PDB file of C-alpha atoms and ligand atoms in Angstrom:
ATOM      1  CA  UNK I   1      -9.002  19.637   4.454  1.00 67.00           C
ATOM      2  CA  UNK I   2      -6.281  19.688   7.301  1.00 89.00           C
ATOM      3  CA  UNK I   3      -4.362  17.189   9.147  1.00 98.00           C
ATOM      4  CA  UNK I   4      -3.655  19.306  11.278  1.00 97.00           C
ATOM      5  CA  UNK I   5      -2.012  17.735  14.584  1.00 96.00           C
ATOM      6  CA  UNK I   6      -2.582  14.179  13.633  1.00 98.00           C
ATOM      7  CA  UNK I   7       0.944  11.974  14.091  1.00 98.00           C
ATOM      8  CA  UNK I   8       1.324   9.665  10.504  1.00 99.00           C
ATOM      9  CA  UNK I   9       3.394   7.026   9.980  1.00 99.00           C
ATOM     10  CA  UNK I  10       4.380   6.600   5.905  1.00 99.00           C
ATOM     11  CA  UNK I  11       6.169   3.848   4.380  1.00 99.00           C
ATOM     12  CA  UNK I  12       8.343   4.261   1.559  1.00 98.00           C
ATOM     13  CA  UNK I  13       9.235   8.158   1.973  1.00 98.00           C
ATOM     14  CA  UNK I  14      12.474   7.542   0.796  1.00 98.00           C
ATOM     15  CA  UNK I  15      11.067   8.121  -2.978  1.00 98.00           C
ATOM     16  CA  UNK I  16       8.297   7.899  -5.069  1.00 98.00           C
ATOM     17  CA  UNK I  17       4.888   8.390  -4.008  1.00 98.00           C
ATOM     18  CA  UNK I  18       5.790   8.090  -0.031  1.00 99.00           C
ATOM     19  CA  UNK I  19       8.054  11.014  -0.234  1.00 98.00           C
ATOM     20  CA  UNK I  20       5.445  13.186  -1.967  1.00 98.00           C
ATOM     21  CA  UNK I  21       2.678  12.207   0.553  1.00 99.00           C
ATOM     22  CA  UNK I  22       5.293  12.709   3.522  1.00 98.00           C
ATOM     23  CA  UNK I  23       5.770  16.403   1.963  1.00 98.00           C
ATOM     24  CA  UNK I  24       2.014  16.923   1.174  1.00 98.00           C
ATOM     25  CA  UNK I  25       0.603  15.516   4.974  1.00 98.00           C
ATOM     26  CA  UNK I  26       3.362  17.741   6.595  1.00 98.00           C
ATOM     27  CA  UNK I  27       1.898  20.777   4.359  1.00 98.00           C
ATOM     28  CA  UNK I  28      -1.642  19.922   5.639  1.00 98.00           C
ATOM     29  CA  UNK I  29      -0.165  19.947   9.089  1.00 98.00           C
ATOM     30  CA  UNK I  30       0.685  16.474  10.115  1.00 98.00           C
ATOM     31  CA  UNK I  31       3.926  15.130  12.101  1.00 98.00           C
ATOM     32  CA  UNK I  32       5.610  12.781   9.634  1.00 98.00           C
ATOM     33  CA  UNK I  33       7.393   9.745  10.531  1.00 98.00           C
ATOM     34  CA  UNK I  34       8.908   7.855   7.911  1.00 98.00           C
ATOM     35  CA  UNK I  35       9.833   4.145   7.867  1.00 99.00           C
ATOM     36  CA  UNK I  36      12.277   2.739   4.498  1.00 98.00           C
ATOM     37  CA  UNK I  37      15.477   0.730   3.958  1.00 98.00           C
ATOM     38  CA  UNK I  38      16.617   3.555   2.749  1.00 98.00           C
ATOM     39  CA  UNK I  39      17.128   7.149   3.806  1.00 98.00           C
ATOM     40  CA  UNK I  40      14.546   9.825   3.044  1.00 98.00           C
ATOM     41  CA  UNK I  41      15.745  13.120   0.660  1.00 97.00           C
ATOM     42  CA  UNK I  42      13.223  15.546   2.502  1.00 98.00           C
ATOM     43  CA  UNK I  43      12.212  16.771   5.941  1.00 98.00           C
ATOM     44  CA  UNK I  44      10.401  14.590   8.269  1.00 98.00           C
ATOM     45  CA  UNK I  45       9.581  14.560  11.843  1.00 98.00           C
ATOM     46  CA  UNK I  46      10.928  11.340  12.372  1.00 98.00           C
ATOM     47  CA  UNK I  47      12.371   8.477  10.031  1.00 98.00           C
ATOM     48  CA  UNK I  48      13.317   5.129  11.402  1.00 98.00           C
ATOM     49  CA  UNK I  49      15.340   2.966   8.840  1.00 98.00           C
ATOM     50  CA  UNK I  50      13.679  -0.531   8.648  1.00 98.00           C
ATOM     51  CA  UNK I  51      13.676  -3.477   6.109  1.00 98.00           C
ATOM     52  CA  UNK I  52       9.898  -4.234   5.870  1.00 98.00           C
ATOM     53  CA  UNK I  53      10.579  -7.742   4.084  1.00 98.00           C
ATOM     54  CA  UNK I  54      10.599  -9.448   7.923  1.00 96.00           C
ATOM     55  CA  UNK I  55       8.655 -10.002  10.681  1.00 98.00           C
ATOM     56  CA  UNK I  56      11.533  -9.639  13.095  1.00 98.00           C
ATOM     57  CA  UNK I  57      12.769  -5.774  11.239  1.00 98.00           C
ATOM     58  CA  UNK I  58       9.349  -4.410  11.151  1.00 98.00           C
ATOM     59  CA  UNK I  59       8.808  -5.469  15.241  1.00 98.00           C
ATOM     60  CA  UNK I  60      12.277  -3.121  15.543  1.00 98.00           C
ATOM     61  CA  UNK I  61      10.879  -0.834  13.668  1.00 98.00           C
ATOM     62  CA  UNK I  62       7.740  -0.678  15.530  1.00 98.00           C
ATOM     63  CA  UNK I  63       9.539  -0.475  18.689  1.00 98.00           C
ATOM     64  CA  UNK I  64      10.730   2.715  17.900  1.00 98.00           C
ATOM     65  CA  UNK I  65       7.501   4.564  16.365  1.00 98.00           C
ATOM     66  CA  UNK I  66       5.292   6.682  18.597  1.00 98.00           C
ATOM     67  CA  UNK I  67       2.824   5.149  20.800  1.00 98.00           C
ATOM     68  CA  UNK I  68      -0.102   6.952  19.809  1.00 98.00           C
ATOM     69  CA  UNK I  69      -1.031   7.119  15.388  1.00 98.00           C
ATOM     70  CA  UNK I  70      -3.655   9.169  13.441  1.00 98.00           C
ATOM     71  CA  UNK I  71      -2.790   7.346   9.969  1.00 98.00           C
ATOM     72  CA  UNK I  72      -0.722   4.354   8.460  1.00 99.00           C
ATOM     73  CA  UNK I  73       0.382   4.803   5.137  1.00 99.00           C
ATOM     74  CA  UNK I  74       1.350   1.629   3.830  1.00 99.00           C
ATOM     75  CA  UNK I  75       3.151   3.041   0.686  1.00 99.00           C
ATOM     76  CA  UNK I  76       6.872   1.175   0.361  1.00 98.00           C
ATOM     77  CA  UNK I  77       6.708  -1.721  -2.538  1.00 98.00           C
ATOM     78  CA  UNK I  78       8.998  -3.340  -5.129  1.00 98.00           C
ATOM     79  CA  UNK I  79       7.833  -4.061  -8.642  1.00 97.00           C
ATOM     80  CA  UNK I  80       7.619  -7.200 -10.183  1.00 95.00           C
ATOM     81  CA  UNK I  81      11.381  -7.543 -11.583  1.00 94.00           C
ATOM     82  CA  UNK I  82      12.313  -7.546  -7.939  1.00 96.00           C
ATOM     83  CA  UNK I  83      12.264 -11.695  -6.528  1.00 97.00           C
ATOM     84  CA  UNK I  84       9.106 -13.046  -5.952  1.00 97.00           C
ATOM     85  CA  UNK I  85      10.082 -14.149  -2.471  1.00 97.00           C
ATOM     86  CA  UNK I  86      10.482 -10.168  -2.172  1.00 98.00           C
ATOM     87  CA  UNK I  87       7.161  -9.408  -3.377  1.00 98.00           C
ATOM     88  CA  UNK I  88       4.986 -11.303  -0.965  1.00 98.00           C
ATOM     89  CA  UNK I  89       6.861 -10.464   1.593  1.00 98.00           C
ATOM     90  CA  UNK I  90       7.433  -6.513   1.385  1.00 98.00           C
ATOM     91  CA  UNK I  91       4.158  -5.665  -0.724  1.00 98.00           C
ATOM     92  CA  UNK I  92       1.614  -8.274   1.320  1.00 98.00           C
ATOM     93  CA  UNK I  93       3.007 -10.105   4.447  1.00 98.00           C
ATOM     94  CA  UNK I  94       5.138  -7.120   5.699  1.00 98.00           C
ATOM     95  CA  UNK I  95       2.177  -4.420   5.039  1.00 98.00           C
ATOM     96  CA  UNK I  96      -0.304  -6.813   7.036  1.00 98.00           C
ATOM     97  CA  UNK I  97       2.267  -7.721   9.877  1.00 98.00           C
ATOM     98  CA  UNK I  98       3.019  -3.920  10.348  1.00 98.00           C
ATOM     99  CA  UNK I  99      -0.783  -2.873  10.110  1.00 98.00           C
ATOM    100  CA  UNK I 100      -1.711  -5.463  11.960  1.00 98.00           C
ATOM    101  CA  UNK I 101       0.911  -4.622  15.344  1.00 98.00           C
ATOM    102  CA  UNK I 102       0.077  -0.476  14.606  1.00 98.00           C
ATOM    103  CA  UNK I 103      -3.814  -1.228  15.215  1.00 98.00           C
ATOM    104  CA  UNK I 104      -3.856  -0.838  18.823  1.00 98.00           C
ATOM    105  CA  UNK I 105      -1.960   2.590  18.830  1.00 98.00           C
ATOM    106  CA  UNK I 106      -4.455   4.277  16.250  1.00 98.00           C
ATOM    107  CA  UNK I 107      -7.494   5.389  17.902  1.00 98.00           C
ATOM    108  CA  UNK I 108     -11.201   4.815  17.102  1.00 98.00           C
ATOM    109  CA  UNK I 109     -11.351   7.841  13.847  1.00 98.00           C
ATOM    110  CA  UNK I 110      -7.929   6.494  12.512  1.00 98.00           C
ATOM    111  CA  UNK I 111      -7.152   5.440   9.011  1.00 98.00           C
ATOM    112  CA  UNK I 112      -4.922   2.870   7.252  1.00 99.00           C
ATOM    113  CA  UNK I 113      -4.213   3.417   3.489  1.00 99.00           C
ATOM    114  CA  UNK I 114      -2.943   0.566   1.513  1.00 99.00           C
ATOM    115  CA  UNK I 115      -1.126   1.270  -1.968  1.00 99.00           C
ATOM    116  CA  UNK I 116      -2.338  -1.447  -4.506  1.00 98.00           C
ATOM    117  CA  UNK I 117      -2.521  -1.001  -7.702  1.00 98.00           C
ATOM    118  CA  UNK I 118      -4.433  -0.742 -11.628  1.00 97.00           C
ATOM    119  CA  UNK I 119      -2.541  -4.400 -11.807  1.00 97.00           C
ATOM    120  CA  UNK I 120      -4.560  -5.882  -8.938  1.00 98.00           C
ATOM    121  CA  UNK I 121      -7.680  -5.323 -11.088  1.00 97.00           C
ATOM    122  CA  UNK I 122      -8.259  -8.733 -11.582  1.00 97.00           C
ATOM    123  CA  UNK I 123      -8.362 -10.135  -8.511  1.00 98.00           C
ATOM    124  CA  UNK I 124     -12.389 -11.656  -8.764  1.00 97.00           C
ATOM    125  CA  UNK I 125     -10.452 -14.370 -10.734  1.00 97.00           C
ATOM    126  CA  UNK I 126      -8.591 -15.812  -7.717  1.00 98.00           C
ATOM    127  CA  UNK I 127     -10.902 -14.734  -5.360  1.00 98.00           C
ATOM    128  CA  UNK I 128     -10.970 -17.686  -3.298  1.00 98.00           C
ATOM    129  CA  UNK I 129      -7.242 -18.019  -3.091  1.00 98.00           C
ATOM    130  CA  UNK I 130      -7.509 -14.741  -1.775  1.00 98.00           C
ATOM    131  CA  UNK I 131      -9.788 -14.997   0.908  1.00 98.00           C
ATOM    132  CA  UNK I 132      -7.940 -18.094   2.389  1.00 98.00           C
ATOM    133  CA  UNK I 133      -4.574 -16.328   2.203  1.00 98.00           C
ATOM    134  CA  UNK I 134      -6.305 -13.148   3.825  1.00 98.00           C
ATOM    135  CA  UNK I 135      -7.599 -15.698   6.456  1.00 98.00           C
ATOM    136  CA  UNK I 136      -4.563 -16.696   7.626  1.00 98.00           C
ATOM    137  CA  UNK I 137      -3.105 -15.228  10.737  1.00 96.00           C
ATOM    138  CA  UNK I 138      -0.095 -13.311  10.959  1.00 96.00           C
ATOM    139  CA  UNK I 139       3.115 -13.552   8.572  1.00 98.00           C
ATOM    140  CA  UNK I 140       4.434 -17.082   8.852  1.00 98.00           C
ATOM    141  CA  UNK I 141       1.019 -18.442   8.536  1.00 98.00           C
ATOM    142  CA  UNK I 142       1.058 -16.229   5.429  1.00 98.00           C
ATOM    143  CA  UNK I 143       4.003 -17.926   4.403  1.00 98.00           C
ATOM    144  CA  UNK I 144       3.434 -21.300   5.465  1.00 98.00           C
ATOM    145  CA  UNK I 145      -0.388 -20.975   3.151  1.00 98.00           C
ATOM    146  CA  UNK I 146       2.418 -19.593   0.268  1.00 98.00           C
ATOM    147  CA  UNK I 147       4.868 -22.289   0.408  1.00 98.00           C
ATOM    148  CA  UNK I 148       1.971 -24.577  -0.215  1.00 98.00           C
ATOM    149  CA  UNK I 149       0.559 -22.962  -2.614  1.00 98.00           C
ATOM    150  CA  UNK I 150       2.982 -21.428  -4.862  1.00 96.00           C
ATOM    151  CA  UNK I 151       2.330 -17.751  -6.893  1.00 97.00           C
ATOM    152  CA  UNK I 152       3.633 -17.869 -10.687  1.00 96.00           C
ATOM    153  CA  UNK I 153       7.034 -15.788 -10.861  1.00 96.00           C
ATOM    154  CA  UNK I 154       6.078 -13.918 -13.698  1.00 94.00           C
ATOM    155  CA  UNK I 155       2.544 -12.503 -12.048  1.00 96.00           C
ATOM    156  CA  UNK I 156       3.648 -12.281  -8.782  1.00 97.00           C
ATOM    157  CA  UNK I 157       3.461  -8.112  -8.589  1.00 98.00           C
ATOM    158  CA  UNK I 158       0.013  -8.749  -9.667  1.00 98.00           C
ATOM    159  CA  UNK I 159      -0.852 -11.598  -7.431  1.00 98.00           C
ATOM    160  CA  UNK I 160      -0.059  -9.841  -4.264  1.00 98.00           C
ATOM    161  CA  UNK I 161      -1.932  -5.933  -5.554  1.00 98.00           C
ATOM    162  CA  UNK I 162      -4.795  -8.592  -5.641  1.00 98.00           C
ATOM    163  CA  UNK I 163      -4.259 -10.121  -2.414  1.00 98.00           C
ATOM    164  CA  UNK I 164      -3.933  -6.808  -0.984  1.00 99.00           C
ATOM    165  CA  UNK I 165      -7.528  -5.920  -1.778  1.00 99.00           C
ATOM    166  CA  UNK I 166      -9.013  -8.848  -1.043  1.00 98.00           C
ATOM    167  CA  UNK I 167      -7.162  -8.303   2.671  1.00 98.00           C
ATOM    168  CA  UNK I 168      -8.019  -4.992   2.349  1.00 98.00           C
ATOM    169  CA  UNK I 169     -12.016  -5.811   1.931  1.00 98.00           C
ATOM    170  CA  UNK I 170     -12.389  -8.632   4.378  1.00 98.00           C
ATOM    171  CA  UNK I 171     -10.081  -7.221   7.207  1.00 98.00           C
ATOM    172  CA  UNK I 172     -11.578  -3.447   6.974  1.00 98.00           C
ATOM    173  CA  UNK I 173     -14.840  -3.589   8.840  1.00 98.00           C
ATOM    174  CA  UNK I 174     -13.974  -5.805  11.637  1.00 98.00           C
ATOM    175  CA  UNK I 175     -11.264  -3.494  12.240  1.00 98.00           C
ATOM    176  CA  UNK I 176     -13.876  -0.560  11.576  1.00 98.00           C
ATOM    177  CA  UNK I 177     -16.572  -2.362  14.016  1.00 98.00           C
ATOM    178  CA  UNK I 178     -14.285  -2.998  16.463  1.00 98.00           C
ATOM    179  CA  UNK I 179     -11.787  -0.563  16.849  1.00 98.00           C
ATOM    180  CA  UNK I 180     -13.205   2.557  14.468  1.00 98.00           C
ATOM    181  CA  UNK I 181     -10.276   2.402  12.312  1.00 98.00           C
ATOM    182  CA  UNK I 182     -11.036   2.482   8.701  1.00 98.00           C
ATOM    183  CA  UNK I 183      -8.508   0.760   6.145  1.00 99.00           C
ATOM    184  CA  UNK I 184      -8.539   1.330   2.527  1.00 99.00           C
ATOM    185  CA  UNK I 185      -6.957   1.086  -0.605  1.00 98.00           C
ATOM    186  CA  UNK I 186      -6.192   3.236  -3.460  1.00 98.00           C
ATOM    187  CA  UNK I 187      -5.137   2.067  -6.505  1.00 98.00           C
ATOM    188  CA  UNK I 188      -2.838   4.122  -9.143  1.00 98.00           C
ATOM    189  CA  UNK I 189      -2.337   3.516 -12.572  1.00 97.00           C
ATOM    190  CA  UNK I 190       1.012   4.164 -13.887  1.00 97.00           C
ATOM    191  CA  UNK I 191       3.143   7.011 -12.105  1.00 98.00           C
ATOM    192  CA  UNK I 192       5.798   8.478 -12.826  1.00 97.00           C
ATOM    193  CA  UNK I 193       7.877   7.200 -10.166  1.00 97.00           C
ATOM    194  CA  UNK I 194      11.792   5.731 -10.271  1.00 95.00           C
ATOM    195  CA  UNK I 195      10.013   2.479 -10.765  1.00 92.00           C
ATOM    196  CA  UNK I 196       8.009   2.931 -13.626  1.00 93.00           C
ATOM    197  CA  UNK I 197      10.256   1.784 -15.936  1.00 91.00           C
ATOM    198  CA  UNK I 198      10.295  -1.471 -14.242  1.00 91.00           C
ATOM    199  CA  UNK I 199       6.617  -2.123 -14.683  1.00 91.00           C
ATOM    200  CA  UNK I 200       7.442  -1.655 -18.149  1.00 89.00           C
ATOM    201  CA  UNK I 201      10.187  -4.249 -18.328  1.00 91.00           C
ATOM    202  CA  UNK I 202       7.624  -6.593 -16.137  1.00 92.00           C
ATOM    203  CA  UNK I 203       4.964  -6.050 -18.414  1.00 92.00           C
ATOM    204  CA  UNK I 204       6.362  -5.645 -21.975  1.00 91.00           C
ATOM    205  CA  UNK I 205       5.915  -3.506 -24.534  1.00 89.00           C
ATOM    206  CA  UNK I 206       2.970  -5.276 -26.372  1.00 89.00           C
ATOM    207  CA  UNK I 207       0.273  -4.766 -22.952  1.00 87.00           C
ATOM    208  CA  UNK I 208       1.933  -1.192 -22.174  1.00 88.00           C
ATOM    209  CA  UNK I 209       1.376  -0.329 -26.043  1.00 89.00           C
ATOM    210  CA  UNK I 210      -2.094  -1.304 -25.061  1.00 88.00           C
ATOM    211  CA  UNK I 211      -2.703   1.132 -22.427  1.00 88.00           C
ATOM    212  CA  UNK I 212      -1.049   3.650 -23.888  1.00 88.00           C
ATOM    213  CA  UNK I 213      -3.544   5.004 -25.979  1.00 90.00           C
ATOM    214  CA  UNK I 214      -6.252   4.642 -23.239  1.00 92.00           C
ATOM    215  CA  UNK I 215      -4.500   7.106 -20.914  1.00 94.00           C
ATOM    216  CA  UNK I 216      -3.728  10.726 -21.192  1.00 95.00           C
ATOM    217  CA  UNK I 217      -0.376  10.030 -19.018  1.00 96.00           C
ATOM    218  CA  UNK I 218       1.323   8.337 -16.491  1.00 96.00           C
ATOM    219  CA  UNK I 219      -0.075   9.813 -13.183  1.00 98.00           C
ATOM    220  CA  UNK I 220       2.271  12.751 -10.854  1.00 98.00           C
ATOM    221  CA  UNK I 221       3.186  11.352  -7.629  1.00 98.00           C
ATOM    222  CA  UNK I 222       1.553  14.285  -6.161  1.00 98.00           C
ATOM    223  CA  UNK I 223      -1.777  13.486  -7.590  1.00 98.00           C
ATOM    224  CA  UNK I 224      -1.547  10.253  -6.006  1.00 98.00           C
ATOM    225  CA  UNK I 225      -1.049  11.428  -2.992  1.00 98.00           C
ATOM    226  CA  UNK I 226      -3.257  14.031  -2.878  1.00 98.00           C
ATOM    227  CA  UNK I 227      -5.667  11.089  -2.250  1.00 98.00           C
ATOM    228  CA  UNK I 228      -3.668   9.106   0.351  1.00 98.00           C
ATOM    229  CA  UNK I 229      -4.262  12.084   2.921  1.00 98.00           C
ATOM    230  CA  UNK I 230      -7.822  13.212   2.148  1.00 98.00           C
ATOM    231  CA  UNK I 231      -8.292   9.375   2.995  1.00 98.00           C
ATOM    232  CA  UNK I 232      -5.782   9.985   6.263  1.00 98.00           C
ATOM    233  CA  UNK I 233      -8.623  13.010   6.762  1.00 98.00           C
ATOM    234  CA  UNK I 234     -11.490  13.357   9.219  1.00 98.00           C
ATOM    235  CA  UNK I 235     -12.780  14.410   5.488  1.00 97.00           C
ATOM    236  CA  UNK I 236     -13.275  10.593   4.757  1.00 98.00           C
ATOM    237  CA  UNK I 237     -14.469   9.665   7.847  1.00 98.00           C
ATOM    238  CA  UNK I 238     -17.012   7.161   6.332  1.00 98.00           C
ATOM    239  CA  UNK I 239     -14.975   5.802   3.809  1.00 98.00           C
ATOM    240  CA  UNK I 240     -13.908   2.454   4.434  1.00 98.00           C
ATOM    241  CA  UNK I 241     -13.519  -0.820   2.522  1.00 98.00           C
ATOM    242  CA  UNK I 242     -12.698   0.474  -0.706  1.00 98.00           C
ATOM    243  CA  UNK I 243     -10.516   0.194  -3.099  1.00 98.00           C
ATOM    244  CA  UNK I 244      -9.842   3.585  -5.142  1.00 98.00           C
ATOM    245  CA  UNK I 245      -8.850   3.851  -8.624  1.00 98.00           C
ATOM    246  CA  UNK I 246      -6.213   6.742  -8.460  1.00 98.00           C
ATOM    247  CA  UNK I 247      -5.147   6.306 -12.675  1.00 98.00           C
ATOM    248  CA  UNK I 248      -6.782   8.777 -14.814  1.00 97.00           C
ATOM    249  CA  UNK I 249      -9.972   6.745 -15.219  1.00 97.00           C
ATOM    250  CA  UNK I 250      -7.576   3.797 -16.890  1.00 96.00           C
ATOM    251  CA  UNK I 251      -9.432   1.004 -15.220  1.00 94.00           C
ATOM    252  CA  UNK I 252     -12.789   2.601 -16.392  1.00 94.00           C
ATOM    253  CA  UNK I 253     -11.409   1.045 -20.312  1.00 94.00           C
ATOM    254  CA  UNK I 254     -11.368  -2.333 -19.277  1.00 89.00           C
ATOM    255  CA  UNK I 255     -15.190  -3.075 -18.868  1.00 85.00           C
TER     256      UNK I 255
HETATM  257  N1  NAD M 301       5.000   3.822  -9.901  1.00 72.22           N
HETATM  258  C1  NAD M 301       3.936   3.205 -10.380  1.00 72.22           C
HETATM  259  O1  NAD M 301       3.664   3.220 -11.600  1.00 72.22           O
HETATM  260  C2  NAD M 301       3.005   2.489  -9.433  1.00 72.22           C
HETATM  261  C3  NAD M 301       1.734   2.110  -9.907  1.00 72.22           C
HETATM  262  C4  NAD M 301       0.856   1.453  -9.053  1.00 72.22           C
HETATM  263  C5  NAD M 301       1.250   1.164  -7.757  1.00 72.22           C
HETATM  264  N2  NAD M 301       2.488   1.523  -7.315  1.00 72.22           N
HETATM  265  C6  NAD M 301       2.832   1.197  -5.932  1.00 72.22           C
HETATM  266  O2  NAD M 301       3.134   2.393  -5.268  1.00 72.22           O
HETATM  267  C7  NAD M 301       3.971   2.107  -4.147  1.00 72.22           C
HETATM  268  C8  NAD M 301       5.124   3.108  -4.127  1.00 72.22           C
HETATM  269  O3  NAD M 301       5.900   2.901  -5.284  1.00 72.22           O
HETATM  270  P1  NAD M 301       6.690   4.074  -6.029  1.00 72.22           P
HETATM  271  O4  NAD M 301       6.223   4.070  -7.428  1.00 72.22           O
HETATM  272  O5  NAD M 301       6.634   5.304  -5.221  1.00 72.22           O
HETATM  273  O6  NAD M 301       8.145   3.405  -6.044  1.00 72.22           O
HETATM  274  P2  NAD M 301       9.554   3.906  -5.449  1.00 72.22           P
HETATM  275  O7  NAD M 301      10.526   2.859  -5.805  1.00 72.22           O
HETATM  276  O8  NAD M 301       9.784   5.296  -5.890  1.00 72.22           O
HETATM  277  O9  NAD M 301       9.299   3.907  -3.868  1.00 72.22           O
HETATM  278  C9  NAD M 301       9.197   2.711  -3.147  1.00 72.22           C
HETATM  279  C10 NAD M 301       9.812   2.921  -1.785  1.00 72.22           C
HETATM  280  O10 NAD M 301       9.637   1.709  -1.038  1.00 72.22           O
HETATM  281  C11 NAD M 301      10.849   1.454  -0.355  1.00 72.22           C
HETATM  282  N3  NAD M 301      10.999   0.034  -0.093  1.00 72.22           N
HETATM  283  C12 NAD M 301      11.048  -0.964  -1.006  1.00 72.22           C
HETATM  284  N4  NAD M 301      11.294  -2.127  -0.383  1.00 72.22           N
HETATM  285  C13 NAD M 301      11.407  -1.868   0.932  1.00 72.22           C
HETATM  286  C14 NAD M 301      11.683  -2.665   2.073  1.00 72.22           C
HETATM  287  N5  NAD M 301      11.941  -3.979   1.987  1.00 72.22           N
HETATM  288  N6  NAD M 301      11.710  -2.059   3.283  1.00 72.22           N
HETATM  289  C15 NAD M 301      11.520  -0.721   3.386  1.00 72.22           C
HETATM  290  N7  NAD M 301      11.266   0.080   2.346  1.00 72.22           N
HETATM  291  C16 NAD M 301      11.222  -0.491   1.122  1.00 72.22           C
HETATM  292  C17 NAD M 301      11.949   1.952  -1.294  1.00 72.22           C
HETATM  293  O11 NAD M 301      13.170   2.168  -0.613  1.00 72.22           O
HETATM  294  C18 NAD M 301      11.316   3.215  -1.843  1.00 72.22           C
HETATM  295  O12 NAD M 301      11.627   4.344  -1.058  1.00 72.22           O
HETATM  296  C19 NAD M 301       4.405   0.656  -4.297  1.00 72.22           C
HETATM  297  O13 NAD M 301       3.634  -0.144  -3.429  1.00 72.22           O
HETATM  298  C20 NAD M 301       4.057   0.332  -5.751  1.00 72.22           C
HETATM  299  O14 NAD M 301       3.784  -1.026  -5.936  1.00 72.22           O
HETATM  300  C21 NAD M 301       3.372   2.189  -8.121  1.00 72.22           C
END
């Protein structure tokens, strides 16, 4: 699998599972430009420094990426300890605003992958909230539906993972149909990542005690992102829609 000449645009490379798939796609021969609020600890081939919490930031930021894009790799996120205003904004408005102005520059074989996650698992329990929030138009719609319809505090990481799948379902094939961009999701389990130990504090000890013994171990970052690019790949070039369980076959215990 190469990516050989294709130009990819990764969120988050300033740690975590963004900087490992910057490294890895750069390895497998793509130009890497990273976008984060903060600064990246490895060699790109471009990094533009961008809060991606605002509509207004992320149109700055987009101003300054290149016009033409293989891949998106919507990968930056904050857990669930971070505000909840936070939450929707960077891990669900923000990701759909920037995918959403990046569409025209990727050409028809060009991929968007979405990070969601094991916690967004139960998302055919709200699905209905999710499809109206997913059918709203651009990010202050997205707010405006928000602010009317508030998200609990204490499941808002979850909340928005779900949303995020849901968006990522009902938004991939028209974009597939109509431009030939596929959009997907993959969705890890827990990783060990600088933020892991928040998802612990978010989701106490009692429900991590529970999946515990259902897991070998937390995920790599690099075995994460091992996925991210085969999905950036021509290799996937009829994958789209899906959302892909990237946890050690965790979300294979719940049925
Ligand atoms: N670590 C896990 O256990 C785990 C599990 C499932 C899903 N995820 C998801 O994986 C993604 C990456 O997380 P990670 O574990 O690598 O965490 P991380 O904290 O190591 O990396 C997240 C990156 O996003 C950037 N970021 C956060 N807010 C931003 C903003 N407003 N603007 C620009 N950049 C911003 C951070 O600076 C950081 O570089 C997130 O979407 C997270 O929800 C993580």
């Amino acid at each position: 699998m190469s990516l050989q000449g294709k130009t990819i645009v990764v969120t988050g490379t300033a740690s975590g599972i963004g900087a490992e798939v910057a490294r890895l796609a750069r390895f497998q021969g793509a130009r890497v430009i990273g976008v984060d609020r903060n600064e990246p600890s490895l060699t790109l081939d471009g990094f533009v420094k961008a809060d991606l919490s605002s509509p207004a930031t992320i149109d700055e930021a987009v101003a300054r990426l290149p016009q033409h894009i293989d891949a998106l790799c919507n990968i930056a996120g904050v857990p669930g300890t971070a505000p909840p205003d936070a939450v929707a904004r960077v891990n669900y408005l923000g990701l759909r605003h920037l995918s959403t102005q990046l569409l025209q520059r990727l050409p028809a074989g060009g991929a968007i992958v979405n990070v969601a996650s094991i916690l967004g698992a139960e998302w055919p329990q709200r699905l209905a909230a999710h499809k109206a929030l997913a059918a709203t138009t651009g990010f202050e719609a997205g707010a405006q539906w928000l602010a009317e319809h508030p998200v609990a505090a204490d499941t808002c990481y979850q909340y928005f993972k779900e949303a995020l799948i849901v968006w990522n379902a009902v938004q991939s094939q028209p974009w597939f149909l109509q431009h030939g961009v596929r959009m997907n999701c993959v969705a890890p389990g827990p990783v060990f990542t600088p933020i892991l130990g928040d998802f612990v504090a978010m989701l106490g000890e009692e429900r991590v005690q529970r999946d515990a013994h259902r897991m070998a171990r937390p995920a790599y970052a690099d075995e994460v992102a091992s996925v991210i690019t085969w999905l950036c790949s021509d290799a996937a070039r009829w994958v789209s829609g899906v959302n892909l369980p990237v946890d050690g076959g965790l979300a294979s215990t719940y049925l």
